[in-house]
């Protein structure tokens, strides 16, 4: 029996109604302790138990993509470990990779509280965090000190624009963060799709985005993989423009997708902390309401590129079925966050076991064979 899913989370979410940001802070503090003290006997014992309970190793789940070895395709999405304080723990929780951030060049407190809300009826979350983080320089110092622990899985770094930086200076802002961190991450993500920094999504416009990508690639002398993370709310024409830019600037791939500003179809009528409806609250929606749209975007990118640009799929993944649907639609890798909060730490292992069953049912030898399978079966 999964104690977290059937006992702990209902207690915390529905009975005690713990503030979600406070609970997140306590969780990340515990993971940070385990990450930084894993050589002490108590922490070492806990880490060993986590590995034994939560990890699943199978060569059929492994992939070598853009020069990096992924032990499995399930990663932690950006937003959970904003400052990289627990970077050394994620492999012990079963993840095949983890993405830190979003980090900005200037440290910033983020938006006013409250700014994170659960929508249990929708298996969703609404957030308007506003890139709260300690800044790229602090992350760089921390990762430099901890880099000997970060060899087991690829670690990505998600870069955002500082709120104090004008839009016309955005490219330099991203560049300054990249310069500090480029030797410390295995891959990098240009985040121009959060709805919680004023004007940020306008950077998805081809002319604005090209300026950012041009500066980053000029600086990218070690050829680190660079992705762009896009919003689910873009038109097909806008996504096609980003695909063109990805080819022009030799980006490694696209992450699809960030949170949505759409509110249609939500079951939640009132957010208890504020007394307002989700329609009246600013922020992005993550979780189950995002699942179908993110799959549509993944399919579109795969079709437009003939599968030549790697896709990391994120949005509404709660089960092996959800993960399989994104992979067969064209995602080489997937990321989880909201689903992991609702389903608990056993979710990653359950997804991996389910993916292995899907491979067997489909007569496939590796997860790589499943990427874009729904299109391969049409040929």
mmCIF file of N, CA and C in Angstrom, residues 36-162:
data_model
loop_
_atom_site.group_PDB
_atom_site.id
_atom_site.type_symbol
_atom_site.label_atom_id
_atom_site.label_comp_id
_atom_site.label_asym_id
_atom_site.label_seq_id
_atom_site.Cartn_x
_atom_site.Cartn_y
_atom_site.Cartn_z
ATOM 1 N N UNK A 36 23.256 17.060 1.212
ATOM 2 C CA UNK A 36 24.523 17.622 1.652
ATOM 3 C C UNK A 36 25.203 16.806 2.738
ATOM 4 N N UNK A 37 24.464 15.898 3.364
ATOM 5 C CA UNK A 37 25.031 15.131 4.472
ATOM 6 C C UNK A 37 24.943 13.624 4.227
ATOM 7 N N UNK A 38 25.032 13.263 2.955
ATOM 8 C CA UNK A 38 24.820 11.843 2.671
ATOM 9 C C UNK A 38 25.993 10.955 3.077
ATOM 10 N N UNK A 39 27.068 11.565 3.602
ATOM 11 C CA UNK A 39 28.158 10.728 4.095
ATOM 12 C C UNK A 39 28.003 10.436 5.595
ATOM 13 N N UNK A 40 27.107 11.137 6.296
ATOM 14 C CA UNK A 40 26.876 10.855 7.709
ATOM 15 C C UNK A 40 26.046 9.581 7.820
ATOM 16 N N UNK A 41 26.249 8.776 8.887
ATOM 17 C CA UNK A 41 25.535 7.500 8.997
ATOM 18 C C UNK A 41 24.012 7.614 8.898
ATOM 19 N N UNK A 42 23.347 8.546 9.605
ATOM 20 C CA UNK A 42 21.877 8.601 9.488
ATOM 21 C C UNK A 42 21.415 8.929 8.075
ATOM 22 N N UNK A 43 22.032 9.957 7.476
ATOM 23 C CA UNK A 43 21.622 10.352 6.126
ATOM 24 C C UNK A 43 21.971 9.278 5.105
ATOM 25 N N UNK A 44 23.106 8.632 5.295
ATOM 26 C CA UNK A 44 23.508 7.568 4.389
ATOM 27 C C UNK A 44 22.504 6.415 4.431
ATOM 28 N N UNK A 45 22.037 6.097 5.633
ATOM 29 C CA UNK A 45 21.054 5.018 5.781
ATOM 30 C C UNK A 45 19.755 5.394 5.080
ATOM 31 N N UNK A 46 19.299 6.632 5.286
ATOM 32 C CA UNK A 46 18.059 7.083 4.650
ATOM 33 C C UNK A 46 18.193 7.042 3.138
ATOM 34 N N UNK A 47 19.320 7.525 2.621
ATOM 35 C CA UNK A 47 19.530 7.522 1.170
ATOM 36 C C UNK A 47 19.529 6.108 0.602
ATOM 37 N N UNK A 48 20.132 5.192 1.353
ATOM 38 C CA UNK A 48 20.146 3.794 0.904
ATOM 39 C C UNK A 48 18.732 3.232 0.846
ATOM 40 N N UNK A 49 17.916 3.555 1.860
ATOM 41 C CA UNK A 49 16.541 3.074 1.871
ATOM 42 C C UNK A 49 15.728 3.694 0.736
ATOM 43 N N UNK A 50 15.975 4.978 0.464
ATOM 44 C CA UNK A 50 15.278 5.636 -0.643
ATOM 45 C C UNK A 50 15.600 4.965 -1.962
ATOM 46 N N UNK A 51 16.878 4.714 -2.184
ATOM 47 C CA UNK A 51 17.299 4.057 -3.428
ATOM 48 C C UNK A 51 16.642 2.694 -3.583
ATOM 49 N N UNK A 52 16.632 1.936 -2.501
ATOM 50 C CA UNK A 52 16.084 0.580 -2.563
ATOM 51 C C UNK A 52 14.592 0.592 -2.832
ATOM 52 N N UNK A 53 13.878 1.582 -2.268
ATOM 53 C CA UNK A 53 12.425 1.632 -2.390
ATOM 54 C C UNK A 53 11.946 2.311 -3.658
ATOM 55 N N UNK A 54 12.675 3.350 -4.108
ATOM 56 C CA UNK A 54 12.144 4.231 -5.139
ATOM 57 C C UNK A 54 12.800 4.091 -6.506
ATOM 58 N N UNK A 55 13.943 3.443 -6.577
ATOM 59 C CA UNK A 55 14.670 3.359 -7.853
ATOM 60 C C UNK A 55 14.382 2.040 -8.563
ATOM 61 N N UNK A 56 14.356 2.116 -9.876
ATOM 62 C CA UNK A 56 14.186 0.928 -10.697
ATOM 63 C C UNK A 56 15.175 1.022 -11.847
ATOM 64 N N UNK A 57 16.088 0.075 -11.903
ATOM 65 C CA UNK A 57 17.125 0.092 -12.931
ATOM 66 C C UNK A 57 16.856 -1.012 -13.952
ATOM 67 N N UNK A 58 16.844 -0.639 -15.219
ATOM 68 C CA UNK A 58 16.652 -1.605 -16.299
ATOM 69 C C UNK A 58 17.256 -1.007 -17.566
ATOM 70 N N UNK A 59 18.100 -1.761 -18.228
ATOM 71 C CA UNK A 59 18.808 -1.236 -19.406
ATOM 72 C C UNK A 59 17.852 -0.811 -20.512
ATOM 73 N N UNK A 60 16.636 -1.368 -20.530
ATOM 74 C CA UNK A 60 15.675 -0.998 -21.578
ATOM 75 C C UNK A 60 15.169 0.439 -21.419
ATOM 76 N N UNK A 61 15.368 1.009 -20.226
ATOM 77 C CA UNK A 61 14.928 2.376 -19.975
ATOM 78 C C UNK A 61 16.021 3.407 -20.245
ATOM 79 N N UNK A 62 17.238 2.947 -20.495
ATOM 80 C CA UNK A 62 18.370 3.850 -20.677
ATOM 81 C C UNK A 62 18.377 4.460 -22.079
ATOM 82 N N UNK A 63 18.872 5.700 -22.152
ATOM 83 C CA UNK A 63 19.052 6.364 -23.440
ATOM 84 C C UNK A 63 20.312 7.224 -23.398
ATOM 85 N N UNK A 64 20.972 7.314 -24.529
ATOM 86 C CA UNK A 64 22.055 8.284 -24.693
ATOM 87 C C UNK A 64 21.550 9.338 -25.658
ATOM 88 N N UNK A 65 21.324 10.537 -25.142
ATOM 89 C CA UNK A 65 20.764 11.621 -25.937
ATOM 90 C C UNK A 65 21.648 12.859 -25.816
ATOM 91 N N UNK A 66 21.885 13.512 -26.916
ATOM 92 C CA UNK A 66 22.719 14.718 -26.997
ATOM 93 C C UNK A 66 23.940 14.652 -26.077
ATOM 94 N N UNK A 67 24.609 13.492 -26.121
ATOM 95 C CA UNK A 67 25.864 13.298 -25.401
ATOM 96 C C UNK A 67 25.726 13.004 -23.926
ATOM 97 N N UNK A 68 24.507 12.799 -23.442
ATOM 98 C CA UNK A 68 24.287 12.530 -22.024
ATOM 99 C C UNK A 68 23.622 11.166 -21.834
ATOM 100 N N UNK A 69 23.968 10.498 -20.754
ATOM 101 C CA UNK A 69 23.394 9.189 -20.447
ATOM 102 C C UNK A 69 22.254 9.336 -19.445
ATOM 103 N N UNK A 70 21.063 8.941 -19.855
ATOM 104 C CA UNK A 70 19.881 9.010 -19.001
ATOM 105 C C UNK A 70 19.515 7.589 -18.569
ATOM 106 N N UNK A 71 19.606 7.272 -17.269
ATOM 107 C CA UNK A 71 19.274 5.919 -16.813
ATOM 108 C C UNK A 71 17.803 5.571 -16.994
ATOM 109 N N UNK A 72 16.942 6.590 -17.042
ATOM 110 C CA UNK A 72 15.537 6.376 -17.370
ATOM 111 C C UNK A 72 14.971 7.702 -17.874
ATOM 112 N N UNK A 73 13.794 7.704 -18.505
ATOM 113 C CA UNK A 73 13.296 8.917 -19.151
ATOM 114 C C UNK A 73 12.500 9.864 -18.263
ATOM 115 N N UNK A 74 12.357 9.564 -16.958
ATOM 116 C CA UNK A 74 11.513 10.378 -16.081
ATOM 117 C C UNK A 74 12.378 11.356 -15.281
ATOM 118 N N UNK A 75 12.147 12.649 -15.509
ATOM 119 C CA UNK A 75 12.917 13.676 -14.826
ATOM 120 C C UNK A 75 12.062 14.547 -13.926
ATOM 121 N N UNK A 76 12.724 15.244 -13.021
ATOM 122 C CA UNK A 76 12.066 16.240 -12.186
ATOM 123 C C UNK A 76 12.039 17.557 -12.944
ATOM 124 N N UNK A 77 10.861 18.149 -13.079
ATOM 125 C CA UNK A 77 10.730 19.405 -13.801
ATOM 126 C C UNK A 77 11.276 20.573 -12.989
ATOM 127 N N UNK A 78 11.608 21.655 -13.681
ATOM 128 C CA UNK A 78 12.045 22.873 -13.011
ATOM 129 C C UNK A 78 10.939 23.404 -12.110
ATOM 130 N N UNK A 79 11.347 24.112 -11.061
ATOM 131 C CA UNK A 79 10.390 24.725 -10.156
ATOM 132 C C UNK A 79 10.408 24.125 -8.764
ATOM 133 N N UNK A 80 10.825 22.858 -8.651
ATOM 134 C CA UNK A 80 10.835 22.235 -7.327
ATOM 135 C C UNK A 80 12.102 22.607 -6.564
ATOM 136 N N UNK A 81 13.249 22.483 -7.225
ATOM 137 C CA UNK A 81 14.537 22.800 -6.587
ATOM 138 C C UNK A 81 15.096 24.049 -7.265
ATOM 139 N N UNK A 82 14.536 25.195 -6.912
ATOM 140 C CA UNK A 82 14.854 26.440 -7.612
ATOM 141 C C UNK A 82 16.315 26.847 -7.455
ATOM 142 N N UNK A 83 16.914 26.586 -6.293
ATOM 143 C CA UNK A 83 18.272 27.039 -6.021
ATOM 144 C C UNK A 83 19.305 25.921 -6.061
ATOM 145 N N UNK A 84 18.885 24.717 -6.431
ATOM 146 C CA UNK A 84 19.833 23.609 -6.504
ATOM 147 C C UNK A 84 20.327 23.145 -5.152
ATOM 148 N N UNK A 85 19.526 23.341 -4.099
ATOM 149 C CA UNK A 85 19.974 22.983 -2.754
ATOM 150 C C UNK A 85 19.923 21.480 -2.506
ATOM 151 N N UNK A 86 19.177 20.743 -3.350
ATOM 152 C CA UNK A 86 19.048 19.292 -3.157
ATOM 153 C C UNK A 86 19.489 18.535 -4.401
ATOM 154 N N UNK A 87 20.394 19.136 -5.159
ATOM 155 C CA UNK A 87 20.766 18.568 -6.456
ATOM 156 C C UNK A 87 21.313 17.147 -6.360
ATOM 157 N N UNK A 88 21.909 16.811 -5.219
ATOM 158 C CA UNK A 88 22.512 15.490 -5.086
ATOM 159 C C UNK A 88 21.563 14.380 -4.710
ATOM 160 N N UNK A 89 20.294 14.699 -4.422
ATOM 161 C CA UNK A 89 19.365 13.691 -3.901
ATOM 162 C C UNK A 89 18.470 13.089 -4.967
ATOM 163 N N UNK A 90 18.301 13.745 -6.108
ATOM 164 C CA UNK A 90 17.233 13.366 -7.031
ATOM 165 C C UNK A 90 17.409 11.978 -7.628
ATOM 166 N N UNK A 91 18.632 11.550 -7.819
ATOM 167 C CA UNK A 91 18.841 10.191 -8.339
ATOM 168 C C UNK A 91 18.388 9.142 -7.337
ATOM 169 N N UNK A 92 18.473 9.442 -6.037
ATOM 170 C CA UNK A 92 18.033 8.499 -5.013
ATOM 171 C C UNK A 92 16.518 8.372 -4.946
ATOM 172 N N UNK A 93 15.810 9.315 -5.556
ATOM 173 C CA UNK A 93 14.350 9.277 -5.568
ATOM 174 C C UNK A 93 13.811 8.659 -6.850
ATOM 175 N N UNK A 94 14.713 8.098 -7.654
ATOM 176 C CA UNK A 94 14.296 7.350 -8.831
ATOM 177 C C UNK A 94 14.358 8.104 -10.138
ATOM 178 N N UNK A 95 14.645 9.404 -10.103
ATOM 179 C CA UNK A 95 14.634 10.200 -11.326
ATOM 180 C C UNK A 95 15.824 9.871 -12.229
ATOM 181 N N UNK A 96 15.573 9.961 -13.538
ATOM 182 C CA UNK A 96 16.632 9.742 -14.518
ATOM 183 C C UNK A 96 17.390 11.003 -14.855
ATOM 184 N N UNK A 97 16.841 12.160 -14.476
ATOM 185 C CA UNK A 97 17.512 13.451 -14.608
ATOM 186 C C UNK A 97 16.721 14.453 -13.795
ATOM 187 N N UNK A 98 17.290 15.622 -13.558
ATOM 188 C CA UNK A 98 16.600 16.652 -12.784
ATOM 189 C C UNK A 98 16.962 18.017 -13.333
ATOM 190 N N UNK A 99 15.990 18.912 -13.293
ATOM 191 C CA UNK A 99 16.190 20.269 -13.805
ATOM 192 C C UNK A 99 16.059 21.263 -12.662
ATOM 193 N N UNK A 100 17.112 22.023 -12.416
ATOM 194 C CA UNK A 100 17.138 23.008 -11.346
ATOM 195 C C UNK A 100 16.632 24.354 -11.856
ATOM 196 N N UNK A 101 16.227 25.223 -10.921
ATOM 197 C CA UNK A 101 15.725 26.536 -11.299
ATOM 198 C C UNK A 101 14.201 26.551 -11.252
ATOM 199 N N UNK A 102 13.621 27.590 -11.783
ATOM 200 C CA UNK A 102 14.207 28.593 -12.641
ATOM 201 C C UNK A 102 15.090 29.540 -11.821
ATOM 202 N N UNK A 103 16.291 29.836 -12.368
ATOM 203 C CA UNK A 103 17.221 30.751 -11.729
ATOM 204 C C UNK A 103 17.352 31.994 -12.593
ATOM 205 N N UNK A 104 17.468 33.140 -11.941
ATOM 206 C CA UNK A 104 17.653 34.410 -12.639
ATOM 207 C C UNK A 104 18.992 35.008 -12.249
ATOM 208 N N UNK A 105 19.486 35.942 -13.057
ATOM 209 C CA UNK A 105 20.784 36.544 -12.754
ATOM 210 C C UNK A 105 20.734 37.312 -11.442
ATOM 211 N N UNK A 106 19.692 38.094 -11.247
ATOM 212 C CA UNK A 106 19.515 38.837 -9.997
ATOM 213 C C UNK A 106 18.643 38.025 -9.044
ATOM 214 N N UNK A 107 19.070 37.925 -7.800
ATOM 215 C CA UNK A 107 18.231 37.290 -6.793
ATOM 216 C C UNK A 107 16.924 38.065 -6.673
ATOM 217 N N UNK A 108 15.834 37.335 -6.428
ATOM 218 C CA UNK A 108 14.551 38.035 -6.314
ATOM 219 C C UNK A 108 13.600 37.250 -5.428
ATOM 220 N N UNK A 109 12.723 37.959 -4.693
ATOM 221 C CA UNK A 109 11.830 37.284 -3.744
ATOM 222 C C UNK A 109 10.621 36.635 -4.388
ATOM 223 N N UNK A 110 10.316 37.009 -5.627
ATOM 224 C CA UNK A 110 9.119 36.481 -6.266
ATOM 225 C C UNK A 110 7.907 37.326 -5.945
ATOM 226 N N UNK A 111 6.750 36.831 -6.307
ATOM 227 C CA UNK A 111 5.508 37.582 -6.136
ATOM 228 C C UNK A 111 4.996 37.504 -4.695
ATOM 229 N N UNK A 112 4.094 38.403 -4.320
ATOM 230 C CA UNK A 112 3.553 38.405 -2.950
ATOM 231 C C UNK A 112 2.804 37.108 -2.628
ATOM 232 N N UNK A 113 2.791 36.748 -1.338
ATOM 233 C CA UNK A 113 2.031 35.598 -0.851
ATOM 234 C C UNK A 113 0.558 35.972 -0.715
ATOM 235 N N UNK A 114 -0.361 34.982 -0.790
ATOM 236 C CA UNK A 114 -0.130 33.592 -1.218
ATOM 237 C C UNK A 114 0.029 33.521 -2.728
ATOM 238 N N UNK A 115 0.796 32.533 -3.190
ATOM 239 C CA UNK A 115 1.118 32.457 -4.613
ATOM 240 C C UNK A 115 1.160 31.027 -5.143
ATOM 241 N N UNK A 116 0.762 30.079 -4.315
ATOM 242 C CA UNK A 116 0.715 28.679 -4.730
ATOM 243 C C UNK A 116 -0.533 28.043 -4.148
ATOM 244 N N UNK A 117 -1.342 27.422 -5.016
ATOM 245 C CA UNK A 117 -2.641 26.895 -4.591
ATOM 246 C C UNK A 117 -2.864 25.507 -5.188
ATOM 247 N N UNK A 118 -3.386 24.601 -4.359
ATOM 248 C CA UNK A 118 -3.788 23.287 -4.871
ATOM 249 C C UNK A 118 -5.216 23.352 -5.380
ATOM 250 N N UNK A 119 -5.474 22.604 -6.445
ATOM 251 C CA UNK A 119 -6.832 22.429 -6.972
ATOM 252 C C UNK A 119 -7.108 20.928 -7.014
ATOM 253 N N UNK A 120 -7.368 20.296 -5.855
ATOM 254 C CA UNK A 120 -7.482 18.833 -5.787
ATOM 255 C C UNK A 120 -8.556 18.248 -6.698
ATOM 256 N N UNK A 121 -9.669 18.946 -6.857
ATOM 257 C CA UNK A 121 -10.736 18.425 -7.719
ATOM 258 C C UNK A 121 -10.256 18.267 -9.162
ATOM 259 N N UNK A 122 -9.270 19.076 -9.541
ATOM 260 C CA UNK A 122 -8.743 19.043 -10.907
ATOM 261 C C UNK A 122 -7.392 18.334 -10.997
ATOM 262 N N UNK A 123 -6.898 17.825 -9.853
ATOM 263 C CA UNK A 123 -5.542 17.254 -9.795
ATOM 264 C C UNK A 123 -4.571 18.247 -10.439
ATOM 265 N N UNK A 124 -4.627 19.473 -9.947
ATOM 266 C CA UNK A 124 -3.882 20.569 -10.550
ATOM 267 C C UNK A 124 -3.327 21.485 -9.470
ATOM 268 N N UNK A 125 -2.498 22.421 -9.915
ATOM 269 C CA UNK A 125 -2.002 23.485 -9.048
ATOM 270 C C UNK A 125 -2.039 24.789 -9.830
ATOM 271 N N UNK A 126 -2.220 25.874 -9.104
ATOM 272 C CA UNK A 126 -2.135 27.205 -9.683
ATOM 273 C C UNK A 126 -0.996 27.922 -8.980
ATOM 274 N N UNK A 127 -0.035 28.422 -9.764
ATOM 275 C CA UNK A 127 1.070 29.124 -9.129
ATOM 276 C C UNK A 127 1.354 30.443 -9.830
ATOM 277 N N UNK A 128 1.775 31.403 -9.018
ATOM 278 C CA UNK A 128 2.284 32.674 -9.539
ATOM 279 C C UNK A 128 3.518 33.042 -8.719
ATOM 280 N N UNK A 129 4.444 32.080 -8.639
ATOM 281 C CA UNK A 129 5.615 32.232 -7.788
ATOM 282 C C UNK A 129 6.474 33.432 -8.195
ATOM 283 N N UNK A 130 6.678 33.627 -9.500
ATOM 284 C CA UNK A 130 7.457 34.772 -9.953
ATOM 285 C C UNK A 130 8.960 34.573 -9.887
ATOM 286 N N UNK A 131 9.411 33.347 -10.151
ATOM 287 C CA UNK A 131 10.857 33.067 -10.197
ATOM 288 C C UNK A 131 11.558 33.489 -8.896
ATOM 289 N N UNK A 132 11.003 33.144 -7.740
ATOM 290 C CA UNK A 132 11.703 33.404 -6.486
ATOM 291 C C UNK A 132 12.941 32.521 -6.411
ATOM 292 N N UNK A 133 14.109 33.129 -6.263
ATOM 293 C CA UNK A 133 15.357 32.362 -6.187
ATOM 294 C C UNK A 133 16.478 33.246 -5.666
ATOM 295 N N UNK A 134 17.587 32.618 -5.309
ATOM 296 C CA UNK A 134 18.713 33.332 -4.702
ATOM 297 C C UNK A 134 19.690 33.904 -5.716
ATOM 298 N N UNK A 135 19.450 33.673 -6.997
ATOM 299 C CA UNK A 135 20.305 34.232 -8.033
ATOM 300 C C UNK A 135 21.341 33.246 -8.556
ATOM 301 N N UNK A 136 21.798 33.509 -9.775
ATOM 302 C CA UNK A 136 22.711 32.596 -10.456
ATOM 303 C C UNK A 136 24.058 32.467 -9.748
ATOM 304 N N UNK A 137 24.552 33.553 -9.169
ATOM 305 C CA UNK A 137 25.858 33.497 -8.509
ATOM 306 C C UNK A 137 25.830 32.567 -7.307
ATOM 307 N N UNK A 138 24.747 32.607 -6.534
ATOM 308 C CA UNK A 138 24.625 31.732 -5.362
ATOM 309 C C UNK A 138 24.511 30.278 -5.807
ATOM 310 N N UNK A 139 23.717 30.026 -6.852
ATOM 311 C CA UNK A 139 23.621 28.668 -7.356
ATOM 312 C C UNK A 139 24.971 28.169 -7.854
ATOM 313 N N UNK A 140 25.716 29.021 -8.526
ATOM 314 C CA UNK A 140 27.024 28.614 -9.064
ATOM 315 C C UNK A 140 27.972 28.189 -7.950
ATOM 316 N N UNK A 141 28.019 28.947 -6.874
ATOM 317 C CA UNK A 141 28.883 28.604 -5.740
ATOM 318 C C UNK A 141 28.469 27.264 -5.142
ATOM 319 N N UNK A 142 27.165 27.086 -4.977
ATOM 320 C CA UNK A 142 26.667 25.857 -4.369
ATOM 321 C C UNK A 142 26.984 24.637 -5.244
ATOM 322 N N UNK A 143 26.721 24.740 -6.544
ATOM 323 C CA UNK A 143 26.965 23.601 -7.430
ATOM 324 C C UNK A 143 28.444 23.300 -7.567
ATOM 325 N N UNK A 144 29.275 24.326 -7.511
ATOM 326 C CA UNK A 144 30.726 24.114 -7.553
ATOM 327 C C UNK A 144 31.171 23.297 -6.353
ATOM 328 N N UNK A 145 30.608 23.596 -5.190
ATOM 329 C CA UNK A 145 30.952 22.860 -3.971
ATOM 330 C C UNK A 145 30.416 21.433 -3.979
ATOM 331 N N UNK A 146 29.280 21.233 -4.660
ATOM 332 C CA UNK A 146 28.599 19.942 -4.614
ATOM 333 C C UNK A 146 28.810 19.090 -5.865
ATOM 334 N N UNK A 147 29.598 19.582 -6.839
ATOM 335 C CA UNK A 147 29.626 18.925 -8.147
ATOM 336 C C UNK A 147 30.133 17.487 -8.114
ATOM 337 N N UNK A 148 30.905 17.125 -7.089
ATOM 338 C CA UNK A 148 31.382 15.744 -6.989
ATOM 339 C C UNK A 148 30.252 14.762 -6.706
ATOM 340 N N UNK A 149 29.084 15.291 -6.260
ATOM 341 C CA UNK A 149 27.931 14.431 -5.970
ATOM 342 C C UNK A 149 26.975 14.327 -7.153
ATOM 343 N N UNK A 150 27.240 15.068 -8.223
ATOM 344 C CA UNK A 150 26.253 15.214 -9.288
ATOM 345 C C UNK A 150 26.636 14.440 -10.544
ATOM 346 N N UNK A 151 27.143 13.245 -10.382
ATOM 347 C CA UNK A 151 27.632 12.485 -11.527
ATOM 348 C C UNK A 151 26.694 11.363 -11.957
ATOM 349 N N UNK A 152 25.678 11.041 -11.152
ATOM 350 C CA UNK A 152 24.890 9.843 -11.449
ATOM 351 C C UNK A 152 23.789 10.077 -12.478
ATOM 352 N N UNK A 153 23.217 11.287 -12.519
ATOM 353 C CA UNK A 153 22.189 11.595 -13.508
ATOM 354 C C UNK A 153 22.458 12.982 -14.090
ATOM 355 N N UNK A 154 22.003 13.247 -15.316
ATOM 356 C CA UNK A 154 22.165 14.586 -15.883
ATOM 357 C C UNK A 154 21.393 15.631 -15.067
ATOM 358 N N UNK A 155 22.021 16.782 -14.891
ATOM 359 C CA UNK A 155 21.410 17.902 -14.182
ATOM 360 C C UNK A 155 21.270 19.076 -15.148
ATOM 361 N N UNK A 156 20.028 19.500 -15.362
ATOM 362 C CA UNK A 156 19.767 20.657 -16.204
ATOM 363 C C UNK A 156 19.582 21.904 -15.361
ATOM 364 N N UNK A 157 19.753 23.070 -15.985
ATOM 365 C CA UNK A 157 19.539 24.341 -15.306
ATOM 366 C C UNK A 157 18.614 25.197 -16.163
ATOM 367 N N UNK A 158 17.511 25.614 -15.560
ATOM 368 C CA UNK A 158 16.485 26.398 -16.230
ATOM 369 C C UNK A 158 16.730 27.880 -15.955
ATOM 370 N N UNK A 159 16.926 28.669 -17.014
ATOM 371 C CA UNK A 159 17.272 30.078 -16.906
ATOM 372 C C UNK A 159 16.065 30.964 -17.204
ATOM 373 N N UNK A 160 15.825 31.959 -16.347
ATOM 374 C CA UNK A 160 14.751 32.913 -16.569
ATOM 375 C C UNK A 160 15.263 34.340 -16.569
ATOM 376 N N UNK A 161 14.402 35.269 -16.927
ATOM 377 C CA UNK A 161 14.750 36.693 -16.919
ATOM 378 C C UNK A 161 14.467 37.295 -15.551
ATOM 379 N N UNK A 162 15.398 38.084 -15.051
ATOM 380 C CA UNK A 162 15.172 38.814 -13.803
ATOM 381 C C UNK A 162 14.044 39.825 -13.987
#
